């Protein structure tokens, strides 16, 4: 069990890694630990596409503008429970310019804020490194309860950005 108390400036929490900003190819990862995070002092205003916190069974935050990352083969077995935190996912809390394939969440994701998903809380498309870049989301499965206040989904809580194509 990993228990954290994020600070108001923003925090990432993950079962394997808290944050990976550089282009990364994550493969065949598994988390079986419970993640519990609470925060009592979050800033009063949140921007619509901003994640002040990112919490994921595998990684809290992955990717950044002008780069491409992938997750190919990931399983979460650990319950994720948060209080007043956003961008919460069974695999990744917030993924920027990231392809996700062959991922499965088998544990409850329970949050009291927005951007909550069985696989990803929020997926952002920001300044892709080349035109007509295709991001792929395939073979994604959620077999558990997902709770959030808004932008909540069994697979993905929220997708935001320009020029996205979904298959």
PDB file of C-alpha atoms in Angstrom:
ATOM      1  CA  UNK A   1       0.000   0.000   0.000  1.00  0.00           C
ATOM      2  CA  UNK A   2       1.323   3.398  -1.016  1.00  0.00           C
ATOM      3  CA  UNK A   3      -0.284   6.261   0.885  1.00  0.00           C
ATOM      4  CA  UNK A   4       0.543   9.837  -0.076  1.00  0.00           C
ATOM      5  CA  UNK A   5      -0.631  13.353   0.672  1.00  0.00           C
ATOM      6  CA  UNK A   6      -0.036  15.456  -2.473  1.00  0.00           C
ATOM      7  CA  UNK A   7       0.822  19.121  -2.085  1.00  0.00           C
ATOM      8  CA  UNK A   8      -1.261  21.901  -3.671  1.00  0.00           C
ATOM      9  CA  UNK A   9       1.369  22.523  -6.378  1.00  0.00           C
ATOM     10  CA  UNK A  10       0.692  19.194  -8.070  1.00  0.00           C
ATOM     11  CA  UNK A  11       1.813  15.641  -7.586  1.00  0.00           C
ATOM     12  CA  UNK A  12       2.069  12.373  -9.507  1.00  0.00           C
ATOM     13  CA  UNK A  13       1.628   8.975  -7.859  1.00  0.00           C
ATOM     14  CA  UNK A  14       2.044   5.594  -9.550  1.00  0.00           C
ATOM     15  CA  UNK A  15       2.297   1.942  -8.590  1.00  0.00           C
ATOM     16  CA  UNK A  16       5.468   1.577 -10.711  1.00  0.00           C
ATOM     17  CA  UNK A  17       6.555   5.172 -11.459  1.00  0.00           C
ATOM     18  CA  UNK A  18       5.172   8.523 -10.369  1.00  0.00           C
ATOM     19  CA  UNK A  19       6.028  10.486 -13.532  1.00  0.00           C
ATOM     20  CA  UNK A  20       7.812   9.810 -16.831  1.00  0.00           C
ATOM     21  CA  UNK A  21       8.197  13.009 -18.869  1.00  0.00           C
ATOM     22  CA  UNK A  22      10.650  11.915 -21.555  1.00  0.00           C
ATOM     23  CA  UNK A  23       9.502   9.785 -24.496  1.00  0.00           C
ATOM     24  CA  UNK A  24       9.039   6.297 -23.107  1.00  0.00           C
ATOM     25  CA  UNK A  25       8.009   2.811 -24.179  1.00  0.00           C
ATOM     26  CA  UNK A  26       6.556   1.035 -21.165  1.00  0.00           C
ATOM     27  CA  UNK A  27       5.841  -2.669 -21.658  1.00  0.00           C
ATOM     28  CA  UNK A  28       4.635  -5.671 -19.693  1.00  0.00           C
ATOM     29  CA  UNK A  29       4.162  -3.952 -16.331  1.00  0.00           C
ATOM     30  CA  UNK A  30       1.993  -5.125 -13.435  1.00  0.00           C
ATOM     31  CA  UNK A  31       0.904  -3.449 -10.202  1.00  0.00           C
ATOM     32  CA  UNK A  32      -0.685  -5.364  -7.328  1.00  0.00           C
ATOM     33  CA  UNK A  33      -0.325  -2.706  -4.629  1.00  0.00           C
ATOM     34  CA  UNK A  34      -3.104  -0.463  -3.324  1.00  0.00           C
ATOM     35  CA  UNK A  35      -2.716   3.284  -3.912  1.00  0.00           C
ATOM     36  CA  UNK A  36      -4.411   5.704  -1.529  1.00  0.00           C
ATOM     37  CA  UNK A  37      -3.992   9.470  -1.822  1.00  0.00           C
ATOM     38  CA  UNK A  38      -5.720  12.318  -0.061  1.00  0.00           C
ATOM     39  CA  UNK A  39      -5.397  16.063  -0.157  1.00  0.00           C
ATOM     40  CA  UNK A  40      -7.176  18.621   1.956  1.00  0.00           C
ATOM     41  CA  UNK A  41      -5.631  21.793   0.535  1.00  0.00           C
ATOM     42  CA  UNK A  42      -6.049  21.877  -3.239  1.00  0.00           C
ATOM     43  CA  UNK A  43      -6.067  25.254  -5.025  1.00  0.00           C
ATOM     44  CA  UNK A  44      -9.576  26.729  -5.404  1.00  0.00           C
ATOM     45  CA  UNK A  45      -9.524  26.881  -9.229  1.00  0.00           C
ATOM     46  CA  UNK A  46      -8.778  24.076 -11.641  1.00  0.00           C
ATOM     47  CA  UNK A  47      -8.320  24.629 -15.347  1.00  0.00           C
ATOM     48  CA  UNK A  48     -10.531  22.448 -17.592  1.00  0.00           C
ATOM     49  CA  UNK A  49      -7.678  20.409 -19.114  1.00  0.00           C
ATOM     50  CA  UNK A  50      -5.243  20.735 -16.239  1.00  0.00           C
ATOM     51  CA  UNK A  51      -4.404  17.880 -13.905  1.00  0.00           C
ATOM     52  CA  UNK A  52      -3.067  19.215 -10.646  1.00  0.00           C
ATOM     53  CA  UNK A  53      -2.620  15.607  -9.554  1.00  0.00           C
ATOM     54  CA  UNK A  54      -2.126  12.410 -11.547  1.00  0.00           C
ATOM     55  CA  UNK A  55      -2.568   8.967 -10.041  1.00  0.00           C
ATOM     56  CA  UNK A  56      -2.290   5.660 -11.916  1.00  0.00           C
ATOM     57  CA  UNK A  57      -1.875   1.996 -11.072  1.00  0.00           C
ATOM     58  CA  UNK A  58       1.223   1.833 -13.300  1.00  0.00           C
ATOM     59  CA  UNK A  59       2.280   5.478 -13.776  1.00  0.00           C
ATOM     60  CA  UNK A  60       0.824   8.761 -12.532  1.00  0.00           C
ATOM     61  CA  UNK A  61       1.837  10.934 -15.497  1.00  0.00           C
ATOM     62  CA  UNK A  62       3.327   9.856 -18.835  1.00  0.00           C
ATOM     63  CA  UNK A  63       4.504  11.885 -21.830  1.00  0.00           C
ATOM     64  CA  UNK A  64       4.724  15.565 -22.733  1.00  0.00           C
ATOM     65  CA  UNK A  65       4.240  17.940 -25.668  1.00  0.00           C
ATOM     66  CA  UNK A  66       6.219  17.297 -28.884  1.00  0.00           C
ATOM     67  CA  UNK A  67       7.024  13.675 -27.959  1.00  0.00           C
ATOM     68  CA  UNK A  68       5.358  10.272 -28.357  1.00  0.00           C
ATOM     69  CA  UNK A  69       5.151   7.533 -25.721  1.00  0.00           C
ATOM     70  CA  UNK A  70       3.574   4.067 -25.548  1.00  0.00           C
ATOM     71  CA  UNK A  71       2.193   1.650 -23.021  1.00  0.00           C
ATOM     72  CA  UNK A  72       2.002  -1.869 -24.449  1.00  0.00           C
ATOM     73  CA  UNK A  73       1.068  -4.541 -21.944  1.00  0.00           C
ATOM     74  CA  UNK A  74       0.021  -3.346 -18.486  1.00  0.00           C
ATOM     75  CA  UNK A  75      -2.167  -4.789 -15.735  1.00  0.00           C
ATOM     76  CA  UNK A  76      -3.403  -3.182 -12.538  1.00  0.00           C
ATOM     77  CA  UNK A  77      -4.650  -5.403  -9.697  1.00  0.00           C
ATOM     78  CA  UNK A  78      -4.405  -2.790  -6.916  1.00  0.00           C
ATOM     79  CA  UNK A  79      -7.329  -0.670  -5.697  1.00  0.00           C
ATOM     80  CA  UNK A  80      -6.879   3.077  -6.248  1.00  0.00           C
ATOM     81  CA  UNK A  81      -8.680   5.347  -3.800  1.00  0.00           C
ATOM     82  CA  UNK A  82      -8.371   9.140  -3.809  1.00  0.00           C
ATOM     83  CA  UNK A  83     -10.008  12.094  -2.098  1.00  0.00           C
ATOM     84  CA  UNK A  84     -10.287  15.481  -3.863  1.00  0.00           C
ATOM     85  CA  UNK A  85      -7.800  14.532  -6.567  1.00  0.00           C
ATOM     86  CA  UNK A  86      -8.219  14.515 -10.347  1.00  0.00           C
ATOM     87  CA  UNK A  87      -6.774  12.559 -13.296  1.00  0.00           C
ATOM     88  CA  UNK A  88      -6.993   9.078 -11.827  1.00  0.00           C
ATOM     89  CA  UNK A  89      -6.683   5.890 -13.890  1.00  0.00           C
ATOM     90  CA  UNK A  90      -6.256   2.178 -13.356  1.00  0.00           C
ATOM     91  CA  UNK A  91      -3.171   2.220 -15.617  1.00  0.00           C
ATOM     92  CA  UNK A  92      -2.243   5.924 -16.042  1.00  0.00           C
ATOM     93  CA  UNK A  93      -3.599   9.098 -14.451  1.00  0.00           C
ATOM     94  CA  UNK A  94      -2.701  11.486 -17.300  1.00  0.00           C
ATOM     95  CA  UNK A  95      -1.200  10.412 -20.631  1.00  0.00           C
ATOM     96  CA  UNK A  96       0.048  13.043 -23.091  1.00  0.00           C
ATOM     97  CA  UNK A  97       0.639  11.974 -26.719  1.00  0.00           C
ATOM     98  CA  UNK A  98       0.587   8.324 -25.671  1.00  0.00           C
ATOM     99  CA  UNK A  99      -0.567   5.160 -27.443  1.00  0.00           C
ATOM    100  CA  UNK A 100      -2.048   2.567 -25.083  1.00  0.00           C
ATOM    101  CA  UNK A 101      -2.442  -1.083 -26.113  1.00  0.00           C
ATOM    102  CA  UNK A 102      -3.063  -4.380 -24.335  1.00  0.00           C
ATOM    103  CA  UNK A 103      -3.920  -2.926 -20.929  1.00  0.00           C
ATOM    104  CA  UNK A 104      -6.237  -4.277 -18.270  1.00  0.00           C
ATOM    105  CA  UNK A 105      -7.558  -2.909 -14.981  1.00  0.00           C
ATOM    106  CA  UNK A 106      -9.002  -5.424 -12.510  1.00  0.00           C
ATOM    107  CA  UNK A 107      -9.320  -3.247  -9.397  1.00  0.00           C
ATOM    108  CA  UNK A 108     -11.679  -0.476  -8.290  1.00  0.00           C
ATOM    109  CA  UNK A 109     -10.749   3.128  -9.084  1.00  0.00           C
ATOM    110  CA  UNK A 110     -12.571   5.336  -6.588  1.00  0.00           C
ATOM    111  CA  UNK A 111     -12.198   9.117  -6.774  1.00  0.00           C
ATOM    112  CA  UNK A 112     -14.105  12.179  -5.600  1.00  0.00           C
ATOM    113  CA  UNK A 113     -13.077  14.472  -8.471  1.00  0.00           C
ATOM    114  CA  UNK A 114     -12.998  14.509 -12.293  1.00  0.00           C
ATOM    115  CA  UNK A 115     -11.004  12.719 -14.998  1.00  0.00           C
ATOM    116  CA  UNK A 116     -11.376   9.151 -13.769  1.00  0.00           C
ATOM    117  CA  UNK A 117     -11.054   6.016 -15.939  1.00  0.00           C
ATOM    118  CA  UNK A 118     -10.465   2.299 -15.725  1.00  0.00           C
ATOM    119  CA  UNK A 119      -7.423   2.598 -18.015  1.00  0.00           C
ATOM    120  CA  UNK A 120      -6.671   6.353 -18.204  1.00  0.00           C
ATOM    121  CA  UNK A 121      -8.081   9.275 -16.276  1.00  0.00           C
ATOM    122  CA  UNK A 122      -7.184  11.872 -18.940  1.00  0.00           C
ATOM    123  CA  UNK A 123      -5.556  11.521 -22.361  1.00  0.00           C
ATOM    124  CA  UNK A 124      -4.190  14.743 -23.870  1.00  0.00           C
ATOM    125  CA  UNK A 125      -3.023  15.458 -27.390  1.00  0.00           C
ATOM    126  CA  UNK A 126      -0.566  18.386 -27.274  1.00  0.00           C
ATOM    127  CA  UNK A 127       1.727  19.641 -30.045  1.00  0.00           C
ATOM    128  CA  UNK A 128       2.371  16.346 -31.784  1.00  0.00           C
ATOM    129  CA  UNK A 129       5.899  16.134 -33.198  1.00  0.00           C
ATOM    130  CA  UNK A 130       4.626  15.575 -36.757  1.00  0.00           C
ATOM    131  CA  UNK A 131       1.419  16.057 -38.713  1.00  0.00           C
ATOM    132  CA  UNK A 132      -0.942  13.126 -39.224  1.00  0.00           C
ATOM    133  CA  UNK A 133       0.451  11.267 -36.229  1.00  0.00           C
ATOM    134  CA  UNK A 134      -1.844   8.404 -35.273  1.00  0.00           C
ATOM    135  CA  UNK A 135      -2.264   7.353 -31.652  1.00  0.00           C
ATOM    136  CA  UNK A 136      -3.744   3.896 -31.083  1.00  0.00           C
ATOM    137  CA  UNK A 137      -5.967   2.719 -28.212  1.00  0.00           C
ATOM    138  CA  UNK A 138      -6.669  -0.994 -28.568  1.00  0.00           C
ATOM    139  CA  UNK A 139      -7.339  -4.120 -26.510  1.00  0.00           C
ATOM    140  CA  UNK A 140      -8.205  -2.119 -23.387  1.00  0.00           C
ATOM    141  CA  UNK A 141     -10.255  -3.820 -20.682  1.00  0.00           C
ATOM    142  CA  UNK A 142     -11.734  -2.753 -17.373  1.00  0.00           C
ATOM    143  CA  UNK A 143     -13.345  -5.314 -15.063  1.00  0.00           C
ATOM    144  CA  UNK A 144     -13.892  -3.180 -11.958  1.00  0.00           C
ATOM    145  CA  UNK A 145     -15.926  -0.334 -10.496  1.00  0.00           C
ATOM    146  CA  UNK A 146     -15.006   3.215 -11.542  1.00  0.00           C
ATOM    147  CA  UNK A 147     -16.333   6.196  -9.536  1.00  0.00           C
ATOM    148  CA  UNK A 148     -15.776   9.915 -10.104  1.00  0.00           C
ATOM    149  CA  UNK A 149     -17.660  13.232 -10.146  1.00  0.00           C
ATOM    150  CA  UNK A 150     -17.337  14.014 -13.839  1.00  0.00           C
ATOM    151  CA  UNK A 151     -15.468  12.950 -16.978  1.00  0.00           C
ATOM    152  CA  UNK A 152     -15.632   9.381 -15.680  1.00  0.00           C
ATOM    153  CA  UNK A 153     -15.475   6.314 -17.939  1.00  0.00           C
ATOM    154  CA  UNK A 154     -14.940   2.580 -17.776  1.00  0.00           C
ATOM    155  CA  UNK A 155     -11.924   2.865 -20.109  1.00  0.00           C
ATOM    156  CA  UNK A 156     -11.034   6.594 -20.455  1.00  0.00           C
ATOM    157  CA  UNK A 157     -12.365   9.435 -18.329  1.00  0.00           C
ATOM    158  CA  UNK A 158     -11.599  12.297 -20.737  1.00  0.00           C
ATOM    159  CA  UNK A 159      -9.804  12.804 -24.057  1.00  0.00           C
ATOM    160  CA  UNK A 160      -8.797  16.347 -24.976  1.00  0.00           C
ATOM    161  CA  UNK A 161      -6.809  18.005 -27.736  1.00  0.00           C
ATOM    162  CA  UNK A 162      -7.000  18.771 -31.420  1.00  0.00           C
ATOM    163  CA  UNK A 163      -6.914  16.411 -34.382  1.00  0.00           C
ATOM    164  CA  UNK A 164      -7.710  13.166 -32.606  1.00  0.00           C
ATOM    165  CA  UNK A 165      -8.973  10.100 -34.446  1.00  0.00           C
ATOM    166  CA  UNK A 166     -10.369   7.152 -32.543  1.00  0.00           C
ATOM    167  CA  UNK A 167     -10.527   3.547 -33.794  1.00  0.00           C
TER     168      UNK A 167
END
